[in-house]
XYZ file of N, CA and C in Angstrom:
573
model
N 0.848 -1.180 0.000
C 0.000 0.000 0.000
C 0.892 1.242 0.000
N 0.594 2.173 -0.891
C 1.401 3.392 -0.979
C 0.817 4.471 -0.084
N 1.704 5.350 0.363
C 1.251 6.454 1.202
C 0.582 7.521 0.346
N -0.110 8.412 0.986
C -0.766 9.513 0.265
C 0.271 10.364 -0.438
N 1.414 10.631 0.226
C 2.452 11.458 -0.389
C 2.987 10.779 -1.643
N 3.202 9.456 -1.597
C 3.693 8.731 -2.775
C 2.672 8.798 -3.900
N 1.388 8.708 -3.568
C 0.341 8.811 -4.587
C 0.336 10.198 -5.219
N 0.498 11.224 -4.386
C 0.508 12.586 -4.903
C 1.727 12.839 -5.774
N 2.848 12.230 -5.422
C 4.065 12.443 -6.192
C 3.963 11.858 -7.595
N 3.084 10.871 -7.787
C 2.949 10.269 -9.108
C 1.946 11.007 -9.988
N 1.219 11.962 -9.436
C 0.292 12.759 -10.243
C 1.101 13.742 -11.075
N 0.924 13.679 -12.369
C 1.702 14.549 -13.234
C 0.793 15.287 -14.194
N 1.155 16.512 -14.470
C 0.471 17.317 -15.473
C 1.531 17.864 -16.412
N 1.120 18.100 -17.649
C 2.044 18.632 -18.649
C 1.882 20.133 -18.805
N 0.762 20.652 -18.354
C 0.529 22.079 -18.525
C -0.673 22.530 -17.727
N -1.139 23.694 -18.093
C -2.224 24.341 -17.363
C -3.224 24.886 -18.369
N -4.405 25.176 -17.923
C -5.429 25.837 -18.729
C -5.747 25.045 -19.996
N -6.105 23.786 -19.808
C -6.514 22.906 -20.911
C -5.428 22.757 -21.974
N -4.190 22.709 -21.551
C -3.091 22.501 -22.483
C -2.653 23.730 -23.243
N -3.122 24.887 -22.855
C -2.736 26.128 -23.539
C -1.438 26.714 -23.004
N -1.047 26.299 -21.808
C 0.173 26.820 -21.184
C 1.013 25.655 -20.691
N 2.319 25.838 -20.719
C 3.227 24.853 -20.156
C 3.251 24.978 -18.644
N 4.049 24.151 -18.013
C 4.137 24.169 -16.560
C 4.634 25.507 -16.026
N 5.638 26.063 -16.676
C 6.191 27.336 -16.209
C 5.166 28.448 -16.353
N 4.524 28.544 -17.528
C 3.530 29.599 -17.731
C 2.339 29.415 -16.791
N 1.954 28.167 -16.544
C 0.853 27.910 -15.623
C 1.187 28.329 -14.204
N 2.408 28.023 -13.773
C 2.833 28.427 -12.431
C 2.929 29.946 -12.332
N 3.403 30.587 -13.403
C 3.452 32.056 -13.434
C 2.032 32.621 -13.345
N 1.100 32.054 -14.118
C -0.276 32.557 -14.124
C -0.937 32.402 -12.758
N -0.771 31.244 -12.141
C -1.382 31.016 -10.823
C -0.739 31.925 -9.777
N 0.584 32.097 -9.855
C 1.269 32.987 -8.912
C 0.827 34.436 -9.108
N 0.638 34.841 -10.362
C 0.140 36.190 -10.633
C -1.269 36.365 -10.076
N -2.068 35.316 -10.141
C -3.412 35.355 -9.551
C -3.333 35.537 -8.039
N -2.374 34.884 -7.404
C -2.178 35.039 -5.956
C -1.752 36.471 -5.633
N -0.876 37.053 -6.460
C -0.487 38.457 -6.264
C -1.718 39.355 -6.406
N -2.564 39.078 -7.393
C -3.801 39.847 -7.569
C -4.718 39.727 -6.357
N -4.797 38.510 -5.774
C -5.594 38.333 -4.560
C -5.010 39.156 -3.417
N -3.685 39.246 -3.374
C -3.029 40.063 -2.352
C -3.365 41.533 -2.510
N -3.413 41.994 -3.762
C -3.771 43.398 -4.006
C -5.214 43.670 -3.595
N -6.103 42.731 -3.918
C -7.509 42.898 -3.513
C -7.648 42.880 -1.993
N -6.890 42.006 -1.338
C -6.934 41.957 0.126
C -6.440 43.265 0.716
N -5.402 43.843 0.114
C -4.887 45.123 0.605
C -5.933 46.222 0.432
N -6.594 46.236 -0.724
C -7.621 47.248 -0.975
C -8.805 47.115 -0.020
N -9.054 45.885 0.447
C -10.165 45.687 1.384
C -9.747 45.893 2.831
N -8.466 46.257 3.046
C -8.013 46.571 4.398
C -7.377 45.414 5.145
N -7.259 44.260 4.524
C -6.648 43.093 5.163
C -5.149 43.104 4.897
N -4.418 43.910 5.639
C -2.998 44.132 5.373
C -2.166 42.871 5.609
N -2.409 42.136 6.691
C -1.646 40.927 6.969
C -1.870 39.877 5.881
N -3.122 39.632 5.544
C -3.449 38.676 4.480
C -2.860 39.124 3.151
N -2.925 40.422 2.885
C -2.351 40.960 1.647
C -0.853 40.705 1.599
N -0.170 40.932 2.700
C 1.269 40.695 2.751
C 1.617 39.240 2.498
N 0.852 38.335 3.094
C 1.101 36.908 2.898
C 0.909 36.524 1.437
N -0.201 36.972 0.840
C -0.464 36.643 -0.568
C 0.568 37.278 -1.498
N 0.962 38.508 -1.224
C 1.945 39.165 -2.077
C 3.303 38.461 -1.988
N 3.706 38.078 -0.781
C 4.966 37.352 -0.629
C 4.909 35.983 -1.297
N 3.820 35.266 -1.083
C 3.679 33.936 -1.670
C 3.625 34.011 -3.196
N 2.827 34.926 -3.723
C 2.739 35.088 -5.167
C 4.056 35.543 -5.766
N 4.737 36.457 -5.095
C 6.046 36.920 -5.566
C 7.066 35.796 -5.569
N 7.046 34.968 -4.529
C 7.942 33.821 -4.471
C 7.664 32.858 -5.616
N 6.376 32.610 -5.881
C 6.006 31.727 -6.986
C 6.413 32.290 -8.335
N 6.229 33.592 -8.517
C 6.655 34.230 -9.766
C 8.156 34.111 -9.950
N 8.906 34.443 -8.903
C 10.364 34.364 -9.000
C 10.820 32.930 -9.273
N 10.271 31.979 -8.516
C 10.697 30.585 -8.643
C 10.415 30.036 -10.037
N 9.246 30.358 -10.586
C 8.899 29.811 -11.900
C 9.636 30.530 -13.024
N 9.838 31.824 -12.891
C 10.569 32.548 -13.940
C 12.061 32.229 -13.911
N 12.617 32.035 -12.715
C 14.039 31.713 -12.586
C 14.305 30.228 -12.849
N 13.253 29.440 -12.796
C 13.368 27.989 -12.986
C 14.371 27.381 -12.003
N 14.261 27.812 -10.765
C 15.169 27.368 -9.724
C 14.489 26.289 -8.873
N 14.984 25.043 -8.919
C 14.333 23.958 -8.165
C 14.261 24.203 -6.658
N 15.294 24.803 -6.094
C 15.294 25.045 -4.650
C 14.210 26.049 -4.267
N 14.101 27.122 -5.031
C 13.072 28.125 -4.748
C 11.681 27.556 -5.016
N 11.554 26.717 -6.028
C 10.271 26.057 -6.287
C 9.873 25.174 -5.116
N 10.847 24.486 -4.519
C 10.567 23.642 -3.363
C 10.099 24.491 -2.176
N 10.762 25.629 -1.959
C 10.349 26.543 -0.886
C 8.925 27.038 -1.152
N 8.636 27.390 -2.403
C 7.297 27.853 -2.778
C 6.254 26.769 -2.501
N 6.558 25.536 -2.879
C 5.619 24.426 -2.661
C 5.317 24.269 -1.169
N 6.347 24.263 -0.339
C 6.130 24.092 1.100
C 5.443 25.305 1.724
N 5.687 26.489 1.176
C 4.996 27.686 1.670
C 3.500 27.587 1.376
N 3.143 27.086 0.198
C 1.724 26.917 -0.149
C 1.088 25.875 0.769
N 1.772 24.767 1.001
C 1.245 23.723 1.887
C 1.046 24.277 3.299
N 2.028 25.033 3.800
C 1.909 25.627 5.134
C 0.738 26.603 5.195
N 0.559 27.383 4.133
C -0.552 28.337 4.111
C -1.899 27.621 4.125
N -2.003 26.513 3.423
C -3.252 25.732 3.433
C -3.550 25.245 4.844
N -2.544 24.720 5.519
C -2.740 24.230 6.885
C -3.187 25.366 7.798
N -2.526 26.513 7.698
C -2.886 27.664 8.530
C -4.318 28.115 8.224
N -4.681 28.177 6.945
C -6.038 28.602 6.578
C -7.093 27.667 7.141
N -6.872 26.366 7.025
C -7.853 25.402 7.518
C -7.953 25.474 9.037
N -6.827 25.627 9.730
C -6.851 25.746 11.190
C -7.600 27.015 11.606
N -7.320 28.134 10.918
C -8.021 29.375 11.252
C -9.513 29.285 10.957
N -9.883 28.634 9.865
C -11.308 28.447 9.574
C -11.980 27.592 10.634
N -11.296 26.539 11.061
C -11.840 25.682 12.110
C -12.006 26.468 13.406
N -11.005 27.267 13.755
C -11.083 28.114 14.937
C -12.269 29.073 14.818
N -12.442 29.664 13.648
C -13.552 30.583 13.424
C -14.888 29.871 13.623
N -15.005 28.649 13.131
C -16.260 27.907 13.278
C -16.534 27.617 14.752
N -15.508 27.239 15.496
C -15.696 26.939 16.927
C -16.119 28.202 17.674
N -15.416 29.310 17.412
C -15.761 30.567 18.075
C -17.167 31.017 17.664
N -17.466 30.908 16.383
C -18.781 31.309 15.889
C -19.874 30.446 16.514
N -19.605 29.140 16.670
C -20.582 28.246 17.284
C -20.858 28.666 18.727
N -19.806 29.036 19.443
C -19.982 29.494 20.832
C -20.795 30.782 20.868
N -20.524 31.685 19.919
C -21.287 32.939 19.868
C -22.748 32.701 19.519
N -22.991 31.764 18.588
C -24.371 31.449 18.207
C -25.106 30.840 19.398
N -24.429 29.962 20.141
C -25.059 29.355 21.320
C -25.430 30.417 22.347
N -24.510 31.351 22.579
C -24.775 32.424 23.544
C -25.915 33.317 23.052
N -25.881 33.653 21.745
C -26.929 34.498 21.176
C -28.289 33.797 21.263
N -28.298 32.475 21.010
C -29.551 31.727 21.070
C -30.125 31.738 22.473
N -29.263 31.591 23.465
C -29.731 31.614 24.855
C -30.346 32.967 25.193
N -29.701 34.033 24.760
C -30.189 35.381 25.062
C -31.502 35.651 24.316
N -31.544 35.325 23.025
C -32.731 35.626 22.218
C -33.941 34.784 22.605
N -33.682 33.532 23.004
C -34.794 32.629 23.284
C -35.228 32.637 24.745
N -34.456 33.312 25.594
C -34.768 33.319 27.021
C -36.132 33.950 27.259
N -36.949 33.252 28.041
C -38.238 33.784 28.435
C -39.340 33.558 27.412
N -39.041 32.997 26.263
C -40.091 32.714 25.280
C -40.891 31.491 25.706
N -42.117 31.416 25.204
C -43.005 30.322 25.566
C -42.456 28.980 25.065
N -41.839 28.972 23.889
C -41.276 27.750 23.297
C -39.747 27.874 23.245
N -39.173 28.038 24.415
C -37.727 28.309 24.503
C -36.879 27.172 23.913
N -37.218 25.925 24.212
C -36.450 24.790 23.697
C -36.513 24.728 22.172
N -37.675 24.930 21.593
C -37.819 24.901 20.137
C -37.034 26.046 19.488
N -37.054 27.200 20.136
C -36.303 28.350 19.640
C -34.803 28.055 19.647
N -34.303 27.497 20.769
C -32.884 27.147 20.854
C -32.497 26.122 19.800
N -33.347 25.131 19.625
C -33.079 24.088 18.637
C -33.052 24.677 17.223
N -33.999 25.545 16.921
C -34.050 26.175 15.599
C -32.802 27.039 15.353
N -32.396 27.816 16.354
C -31.212 28.678 16.212
C -29.958 27.827 15.967
N -29.820 26.733 16.707
C -28.651 25.874 16.532
C -28.639 25.215 15.150
N -29.787 24.739 14.702
C -29.862 24.093 13.385
C -29.605 25.093 12.269
N -30.210 26.264 12.378
C -30.089 27.249 11.314
C -28.686 27.796 11.202
N -28.127 28.237 12.315
C -26.825 28.892 12.259
C -25.661 27.908 12.424
N -25.825 26.904 13.267
C -24.741 25.944 13.491
C -24.512 25.017 12.311
N -25.561 24.424 11.782
C -25.429 23.482 10.676
C -24.945 24.131 9.394
N -25.487 25.287 9.086
C -25.074 25.981 7.869
C -23.627 26.439 7.967
N -23.202 26.832 9.158
C -21.836 27.292 9.353
C -20.837 26.160 9.122
N -21.161 24.972 9.613
C -20.281 23.821 9.403
C -20.204 23.467 7.924
N -21.321 23.532 7.239
C -21.344 23.247 5.799
C -20.504 24.263 5.029
N -20.627 25.512 5.391
C -19.822 26.561 4.750
C -18.341 26.319 5.032
N -18.004 25.946 6.264
C -16.616 25.655 6.617
C -16.047 24.561 5.733
N -16.769 23.465 5.587
C -16.252 22.356 4.782
C -16.171 22.728 3.308
N -17.103 23.532 2.826
C -17.043 23.987 1.439
C -15.837 24.876 1.177
N -15.604 25.827 2.057
C -14.462 26.726 1.903
C -13.153 25.950 2.046
N -13.074 25.049 3.006
C -11.862 24.251 3.190
C -11.576 23.396 1.962
N -12.593 22.782 1.397
C -12.411 21.958 0.203
C -11.923 22.805 -0.967
N -12.485 23.992 -1.126
C -12.070 24.885 -2.203
C -10.612 25.333 -2.017
N -10.239 25.659 -0.800
C -8.858 26.065 -0.505
C -7.890 24.938 -0.835
N -8.206 23.733 -0.363
C -7.326 22.592 -0.606
C -7.250 22.283 -2.100
N -8.353 22.358 -2.802
C -8.371 22.066 -4.238
C -7.536 23.082 -5.027
N -7.768 24.351 -4.805
C -7.028 25.391 -5.540
C -5.537 25.373 -5.218
N -5.212 25.286 -3.941
C -3.809 25.260 -3.559
C -3.144 23.938 -3.944
N -3.915 22.861 -3.944
C -3.391 21.580 -4.404
C -2.997 21.632 -5.866
N -3.809 22.302 -6.673
C -3.478 22.460 -8.093
C -2.204 23.293 -8.249
N -2.070 24.334 -7.437
C -0.882 25.176 -7.494
C 0.364 24.362 -7.112
N 0.248 23.530 -6.085
C 1.363 22.680 -5.672
C 1.690 21.661 -6.764
N 0.664 21.082 -7.376
C 0.872 20.105 -8.447
C 1.627 20.720 -9.623
N 1.219 21.907 -10.034
C 1.926 22.596 -11.122
C 3.383 22.866 -10.759
N 3.595 23.439 -9.585
C 4.958 23.795 -9.172
C 5.824 22.554 -8.974
N 5.253 21.498 -8.425
C 6.016 20.267 -8.208
C 6.437 19.653 -9.546
N 5.517 19.619 -10.506
C 5.861 19.078 -11.815
C 6.877 19.961 -12.531
N 6.748 21.272 -12.378
C 7.745 22.182 -12.952
C 9.114 21.910 -12.344
N 9.157 21.734 -11.034
C 10.422 21.433 -10.354
C 11.030 20.144 -10.895
N 10.207 19.123 -11.103
C 10.703 17.846 -11.618
C 11.281 17.995 -13.027
N 10.584 18.757 -13.885
C 11.062 18.964 -15.250
C 12.359 19.759 -15.244
N 12.426 20.800 -14.409
C 13.637 21.617 -14.334
C 14.812 20.789 -13.813
N 14.569 19.955 -12.811
C 15.624 19.102 -12.283
C 16.116 18.103 -13.334
N 15.231 17.727 -14.259
C 15.612 16.801 -15.330
C 16.305 17.518 -16.484
N 16.380 18.841 -16.412
C 17.080 19.600 -17.437
C 16.198 20.402 -18.357
N 14.891 20.339 -18.177
C 13.972 21.101 -19.023
C 13.775 22.508 -18.511
N 12.898 23.239 -19.208
C 12.631 24.610 -18.776
C 11.171 24.841 -18.391
N 10.323 23.843 -18.554
C 8.926 23.975 -18.175
C 8.021 24.419 -19.295
N 8.585 24.721 -20.454
C 7.777 25.156 -21.601
C 7.551 24.028 -22.603
N 7.979 22.820 -22.282
C 7.940 21.705 -23.223
C 6.560 21.095 -23.428
N 5.618 21.395 -22.540
C 4.284 20.791 -22.553
C 4.377 19.271 -22.368
N 5.260 18.847 -21.455
C 5.443 17.433 -21.133
C 5.388 17.240 -19.630
N 4.913 16.063 -19.241
C 5.003 15.703 -17.827
C 6.461 15.387 -17.525
N 6.838 15.349 -16.258
C 8.223 14.993 -15.934
C 8.623 13.620 -16.497
N 7.720 12.636 -16.422
C 8.032 11.304 -16.941
C 8.225 11.344 -18.454
N 7.376 12.082 -19.167
C 7.524 12.198 -20.617
C 8.852 12.869 -20.959
N 9.195 13.911 -20.225
C 10.434 14.619 -20.504
C 11.637 13.700 -20.287
N 11.636 12.984 -19.164
C 12.746 12.084 -18.861
C 12.846 10.963 -19.890
N 11.692 10.448 -20.333
C 11.692 9.374 -21.330
C 12.227 9.876 -22.668
N 11.777 11.039 -23.088
C 12.185 11.578 -24.393
C 13.648 12.010 -24.413
N 14.113 12.550 -23.306
C 15.476 13.074 -23.275
C 16.472 12.114 -22.634
N 15.982 10.952 -22.181
C 16.882 9.936 -21.646
C 17.556 10.293 -20.349
N 16.872 11.041 -19.501
C 17.466 11.474 -18.233
C 16.757 10.778 -17.089
N 17.514 10.452 -16.103
C 16.941 9.832 -14.909
C 16.946 10.802 -13.746
N 16.828 12.075 -14.040
C 16.748 13.065 -12.974
C 17.957 13.959 -12.867
N 19.039 13.640 -13.568
C 20.202 14.514 -13.478
C 20.068 15.660 -14.478
N 20.468 16.861 -14.078
C 20.331 18.019 -14.961
C 21.219 17.911 -16.198
N 20.782 18.514 -17.281
C 21.559 18.524 -18.515
C 22.737 19.473 -18.337
N 23.913 19.001 -18.689
C 25.111 19.849 -18.651
C 25.493 20.112 -20.098
N 25.473 21.378 -20.482
C 25.810 21.746 -21.846
C 27.323 21.954 -21.908
N 27.971 21.183 -22.791
C 29.421 21.304 -22.942
C 29.718 22.356 -23.995
N 30.689 23.187 -23.709
C 31.055 24.236 -24.653
C 31.698 23.597 -25.885
N 31.329 24.134 -27.039
C 31.876 23.663 -28.286
C 31.184 22.431 -28.834
N 30.170 21.960 -28.164
C 29.482 20.764 -28.641
C 28.300 21.116 -29.493
């Protein structure tokens, strides 16, 4: 039985946007989108979130344009760390929100003729929907960031094999076509 990480490592893509962009262009496009999200966050007053998105997007842009495997690896782990932080913060928000809804329900329903039914309705309406929203947002975050990690990881693999990410090939296809087992291409002068 293979681990989840081993399964993820075997997932390969050759490009982005229905085959219209190579791995490098796809990583650049997704990183530029993250920078755009950072700008929108800044305009909405979320300075900390804006800084995180701008740094992450800038790192992704630099790593993909420079085609540097080490920086791509840092970018990949930064995205994974951000996903974990986002999911933890969303979970914390749901727990805090649930406590606030419970307190609000007690205050609003206190003294009513059907107090138990009121409390039950408040918990079902606000508690259940909040959990559903949490799982929806978490799934979307993991899916979008997972795609970003997949693109960057495949770009890193192609670059490590000696490619540049514009070949429109998966890492396995590139290695098969160019006869490399992971070692970078060394161009000899005069050859």
